[in-house]
XYZ file of C-alpha atoms in Angstrom:
344
model
C 21.971 9.708 32.265
C 22.169 6.191 33.668
C 22.131 3.094 31.484
C 18.649 2.179 32.714
C 17.301 5.608 31.822
C 18.928 5.338 28.401
C 17.302 1.971 27.743
C 13.885 3.264 28.830
C 14.262 6.285 26.560
C 15.383 4.033 23.704
C 12.299 1.851 24.152
C 9.983 4.877 24.170
C 11.627 6.339 21.072
C 11.393 2.956 19.341
C 7.664 2.833 20.052
C 7.281 6.365 18.678
C 9.219 5.306 15.579
C 7.001 2.249 15.067
C 3.882 4.396 15.466
C 5.191 6.932 12.927
C 5.938 4.261 10.354
C 2.552 2.625 10.981
C 0.674 5.902 10.485
C 2.639 6.528 7.291
C 1.777 3.066 5.962
C -1.920 3.502 6.744
C -1.968 6.926 5.078
C -0.290 5.507 1.977
C -2.669 2.551 1.822
C -5.710 4.833 1.997
C -4.315 6.951 -0.820
C -3.532 3.850 -2.856
C -7.084 2.545 -2.447
C -8.450 5.648 -4.199
C -5.626 6.167 -6.700
C -6.310 5.403 -10.329
C -3.522 3.835 -12.351
C -2.460 5.608 -15.473
C -0.735 8.715 -16.589
C -0.999 11.680 -14.298
C -1.528 9.596 -11.154
C 1.930 10.475 -9.786
C 1.272 14.166 -10.255
C -2.074 13.838 -8.510
C -0.345 11.975 -5.692
C 2.290 14.649 -5.171
C -0.377 17.351 -5.014
C -2.421 15.430 -2.425
C -2.067 16.581 1.187
C -2.373 13.012 2.463
C 0.799 12.028 0.615
C 2.809 14.699 2.414
C 1.328 13.597 5.712
C 2.675 10.111 5.013
C 6.079 11.570 4.123
C 6.050 13.511 7.395
C 5.149 10.399 9.391
C 7.945 8.486 7.675
C 10.434 11.236 8.472
C 9.284 11.352 12.106
C 9.652 7.569 12.390
C 13.155 7.699 10.910
C 14.276 10.488 13.247
C 12.884 8.666 16.283
C 14.668 5.483 15.154
C 17.999 7.306 14.860
C 17.490 8.887 18.295
C 16.645 5.490 19.785
C 19.893 4.069 18.397
C 21.741 6.892 20.155
C 20.403 5.851 23.573
C 20.033 2.085 23.186
C 21.782 -0.867 21.525
C 20.936 -2.035 18.035
C 19.890 -5.469 19.362
C 17.081 -3.753 21.300
C 16.006 -1.030 18.880
C 15.818 -3.092 15.687
C 13.396 -5.775 17.008
C 11.146 -3.073 18.468
C 10.936 -1.509 15.012
C 9.123 -4.637 13.873
C 6.139 -3.495 15.945
C 5.197 -1.297 12.983
C 3.165 -4.161 11.554
C 1.348 -4.779 14.842
C 0.482 -1.088 15.138
C -0.609 -0.724 11.508
C -3.133 -3.571 11.603
C -5.642 -2.015 14.040
C -5.121 1.436 12.518
C -5.881 0.176 9.022
C -8.896 -1.799 10.241
C -10.199 1.274 12.092
C -10.139 3.416 8.962
C -11.701 0.575 6.966
C -14.459 0.313 9.615
C -13.956 -3.335 10.342
C -12.312 -5.585 12.936
C -8.903 -7.195 12.672
C -9.509 -10.849 11.872
C -7.889 -13.741 13.692
C -6.078 -14.718 10.527
C -4.522 -11.257 10.336
C -3.362 -11.419 13.947
C -1.882 -14.880 13.388
C -0.113 -13.723 10.255
C 1.219 -10.630 12.012
C 2.544 -12.661 14.943
C 4.228 -15.196 12.641
C 5.813 -12.391 10.639
C 6.869 -10.544 13.783
C 8.466 -13.677 15.258
C 10.371 -14.372 12.053
C 11.503 -10.768 11.716
C 12.729 -10.575 15.305
C 14.549 -13.880 14.878
C 16.209 -12.678 11.680
C 17.330 -9.400 13.239
C 18.588 -11.066 16.418
C 21.123 -13.218 14.537
C 22.242 -10.451 12.168
C 25.573 -9.074 13.318
C 25.852 -5.290 13.021
C 28.799 -3.800 11.226
C 31.747 -2.819 13.337
C 32.392 0.924 13.740
C 33.911 2.374 10.608
C 32.812 -0.471 8.319
C 31.197 0.957 5.207
C 31.085 0.411 1.484
C 33.695 2.077 -0.663
C 32.606 4.387 -3.459
C 33.103 1.722 -6.140
C 31.176 -0.814 -4.064
C 28.401 1.735 -3.501
C 28.090 2.390 -7.227
C 28.058 -1.347 -7.973
C 25.387 -1.992 -5.316
C 23.292 0.922 -6.594
C 23.455 -0.333 -10.202
C 22.636 -3.929 -9.215
C 19.750 -2.778 -7.017
C 18.293 -0.549 -9.740
C 18.415 -3.450 -12.199
C 16.789 -5.843 -9.741
C 14.054 -3.340 -8.869
C 13.377 -2.805 -12.574
C 13.108 -6.571 -13.024
C 10.654 -6.891 -10.132
C 8.406 -4.100 -11.378
C 8.626 -4.809 -15.128
C 6.337 -7.841 -15.178
C 2.666 -6.976 -15.164
C 0.123 -8.860 -13.114
C -3.024 -8.082 -11.217
C -4.003 -8.390 -7.596
C -1.806 -8.854 -4.589
C 1.010 -10.614 -6.413
C 1.930 -7.336 -8.077
C 1.711 -5.573 -4.719
C 4.083 -8.035 -3.056
C 6.655 -7.575 -5.812
C 6.492 -3.815 -5.416
C 6.748 -4.224 -1.641
C 9.865 -6.368 -2.060
C 11.392 -3.753 -4.341
C 10.500 -1.014 -1.840
C 12.157 -2.819 1.066
C 15.287 -3.556 -0.956
C 15.544 0.053 -2.109
C 15.196 1.299 1.469
C 17.773 -1.194 2.758
C 20.293 -0.207 0.100
C 19.591 3.444 0.843
C 20.471 2.797 4.492
C 23.754 1.137 3.468
C 24.604 4.083 1.224
C 23.757 6.458 4.061
C 26.315 4.669 6.217
C 28.877 5.160 3.438
C 27.989 8.845 3.136
C 28.371 9.312 6.895
C 31.795 7.667 6.798
C 32.791 9.814 3.815
C 31.807 13.020 5.605
C 33.803 11.878 8.644
C 36.741 11.019 6.329
C 36.751 7.415 7.549
C 36.504 5.659 4.180
C 39.419 3.507 3.014
C 41.801 5.599 0.945
C 41.290 8.837 2.839
C 39.085 11.828 1.963
C 36.883 11.599 -1.117
C 36.232 14.407 -3.610
C 33.157 16.547 -3.126
C 31.512 15.313 -6.314
C 31.634 11.748 -5.021
C 29.916 12.828 -1.821
C 27.283 14.659 -3.890
C 26.801 11.556 -6.034
C 26.205 9.438 -2.930
C 23.666 11.969 -1.665
C 21.794 11.870 -4.998
C 21.734 8.061 -4.961
C 20.423 8.013 -1.387
C 17.671 10.487 -2.247
C 16.734 8.461 -5.320
C 16.443 5.192 -3.394
C 14.509 6.877 -0.579
C 11.953 8.435 -2.915
C 11.785 5.279 -5.021
C 11.121 3.180 -1.927
C 8.244 5.428 -0.920
C 6.655 5.378 -4.377
C 7.041 1.614 -4.698
C 5.399 1.137 -1.310
C 2.588 3.439 -2.404
C 1.950 1.193 -5.395
C 2.241 -1.959 -3.275
C -0.495 -0.821 -0.900
C -3.076 -0.963 -3.701
C -3.374 -4.666 -2.858
C -3.990 -4.055 0.840
C -1.949 -3.013 3.853
C -0.836 -5.937 6.011
C 0.916 -8.244 3.533
C 2.849 -5.520 1.620
C 3.906 -3.893 4.903
C 5.163 -7.247 6.196
C 7.170 -7.798 3.010
C 8.661 -4.290 3.220
C 9.729 -4.891 6.824
C 11.283 -8.231 5.870
C 13.093 -7.283 2.673
C 14.685 -4.185 4.226
C 16.871 -5.993 6.814
C 17.359 -8.895 4.402
C 18.954 -6.544 1.840
C 21.133 -4.994 4.544
C 22.184 -8.466 5.719
C 23.153 -9.526 2.176
C 25.290 -6.394 1.756
C 26.948 -6.968 5.131
C 27.715 -10.637 4.481
C 28.865 -10.286 0.858
C 30.735 -6.974 0.952
C 31.550 -6.122 4.559
C 32.683 -9.535 5.761
C 29.933 -9.876 8.343
C 28.250 -13.105 9.373
C 25.288 -14.273 11.370
C 25.860 -14.674 15.069
C 26.604 -18.215 16.193
C 28.325 -19.408 13.038
C 26.557 -22.321 11.353
C 23.811 -22.297 13.990
C 23.218 -18.640 13.217
C 22.720 -19.460 9.540
C 20.244 -22.180 10.456
C 18.416 -19.806 12.806
C 18.237 -17.180 10.044
C 16.811 -19.740 7.618
C 14.222 -20.873 10.174
C 13.276 -17.269 10.974
C 12.855 -16.539 7.265
C 10.548 -19.546 6.906
C 8.468 -18.409 9.897
C 8.173 -14.905 8.462
C 7.209 -16.288 5.046
C 4.430 -18.286 6.712
C 3.152 -15.067 8.257
C 3.130 -13.301 4.899
C 1.155 -16.170 3.373
C -1.435 -15.851 6.140
C -1.651 -12.098 5.623
C -2.237 -12.458 1.885
C -5.494 -14.289 2.604
C -6.819 -11.380 4.667
C -9.339 -8.975 3.113
C -7.805 -5.788 1.723
C -8.160 -2.636 3.767
C -10.332 -0.627 1.400
C -11.560 2.446 3.246
C -15.191 3.342 2.761
C -15.902 6.040 0.272
C -16.582 9.469 1.685
C -18.935 10.338 -1.129
C -22.628 10.388 -0.210
C -24.598 7.506 -1.527
C -26.629 8.497 -4.550
C -30.118 7.021 -4.454
C -31.953 7.213 -7.788
C -35.096 9.242 -7.540
C -38.419 7.555 -8.208
C -39.840 8.369 -11.624
C -42.428 11.053 -11.639
C -46.006 9.882 -12.005
C -47.405 11.146 -15.281
C -51.178 10.980 -15.663
C -52.148 8.942 -18.694
C -55.298 9.980 -20.515
C -56.964 6.938 -22.049
C -59.623 7.299 -24.732
C -63.104 6.228 -23.844
C -63.091 2.902 -25.668
C -65.788 1.154 -23.681
C -68.695 2.349 -25.884
C -66.657 1.430 -28.967
C -66.109 -2.063 -27.593
C -69.829 -2.391 -27.022
C -70.476 -1.651 -30.731
C -67.668 -3.932 -31.940
C -65.586 -1.110 -33.375
C -62.396 -2.005 -31.385
C -60.995 -5.541 -31.563
C -60.928 -7.588 -28.417
C -57.265 -7.721 -27.295
C -57.960 -10.710 -25.067
C -58.738 -13.012 -27.971
C -56.239 -15.665 -28.962
C -55.894 -14.365 -32.521
C -57.072 -10.812 -32.899
C -59.332 -10.399 -35.968
C -58.822 -7.795 -38.561
C -60.353 -4.485 -37.664
C -63.970 -4.204 -38.834
C -64.679 -1.506 -41.448
C -66.412 1.552 -40.219
C -70.064 1.846 -41.381
C -70.849 4.661 -43.825
C -72.173 7.783 -42.262
C -75.956 7.926 -42.046
C -77.659 10.567 -44.285
C -78.875 13.611 -42.569
C -82.693 13.603 -42.045
C -84.672 15.974 -44.270
C -87.321 18.079 -42.491
C -90.920 17.471 -43.577
C -91.668 21.097 -44.247
C -88.500 21.681 -46.254
C -89.049 23.388 -49.582
C -89.174 20.997 -52.526
């Protein structure tokens, strides 16, 4: 396969990956719109077919992303993955039966520009660079503590959703870094030589925990809408990976000091996009339940007594008077007439 064919295939696979992630996000947001907080909601979620559809879409997006990295460079595949937000906006609006607003498009473009700028100056790790087991355990413990801190404070509305989205992106980014360590451990390329099997199993458990936790946190984040939480997830994921690379793997932004400035400017642009997306209406899908129209009350015939003759004789008080008088006493019954020829 020629290099041109490989790049074309990488672009196509990247678009498939973005579409898979977008469909997963829309499916999760629709489930979140109908989910009720409280005990038992997680169990109801895991027994819902829509949740497993979202898991399948996420898995398909991840596999397509890995395949795209096999045929194309990281500098091409990673920016194309940011198209998830652009694809999710019209999909979410379609299911909500509304149009994408201009503010949403502006916010998405600002976020996309900042995300592409941030990824373009992030230097990928050199082959073989990975966290050691001790570093992996330290990163996992620090990430779990930070995620607990983000999700411990209670608030309502979209602010809570953005915190959960940040925690979801960080968990996914750390899971990717641990996956790189697990791959190096299986290939026996970690510093210090081969690692024991129980350490490999521990890494696998940590990766599974962060992957599932990222999905559940994103599910909670989408209760406040789709666009803004999805933008925050897409931003915090590479940001967490960049922090790990710079602090622990000795990486740096491309271009030295100018690269740091470009990363700061890209982060500011992306933050502006998130702010614009938070002002957009939430994607609440219409309810599928039929509208219940209250039935008109049945007409019951009312039988009124014949009071007109009584009014004529003054036996019933006039209700139209300013101060109704006391009811008049009934006259004594008249004696029965005696016939003239009755016996004495």
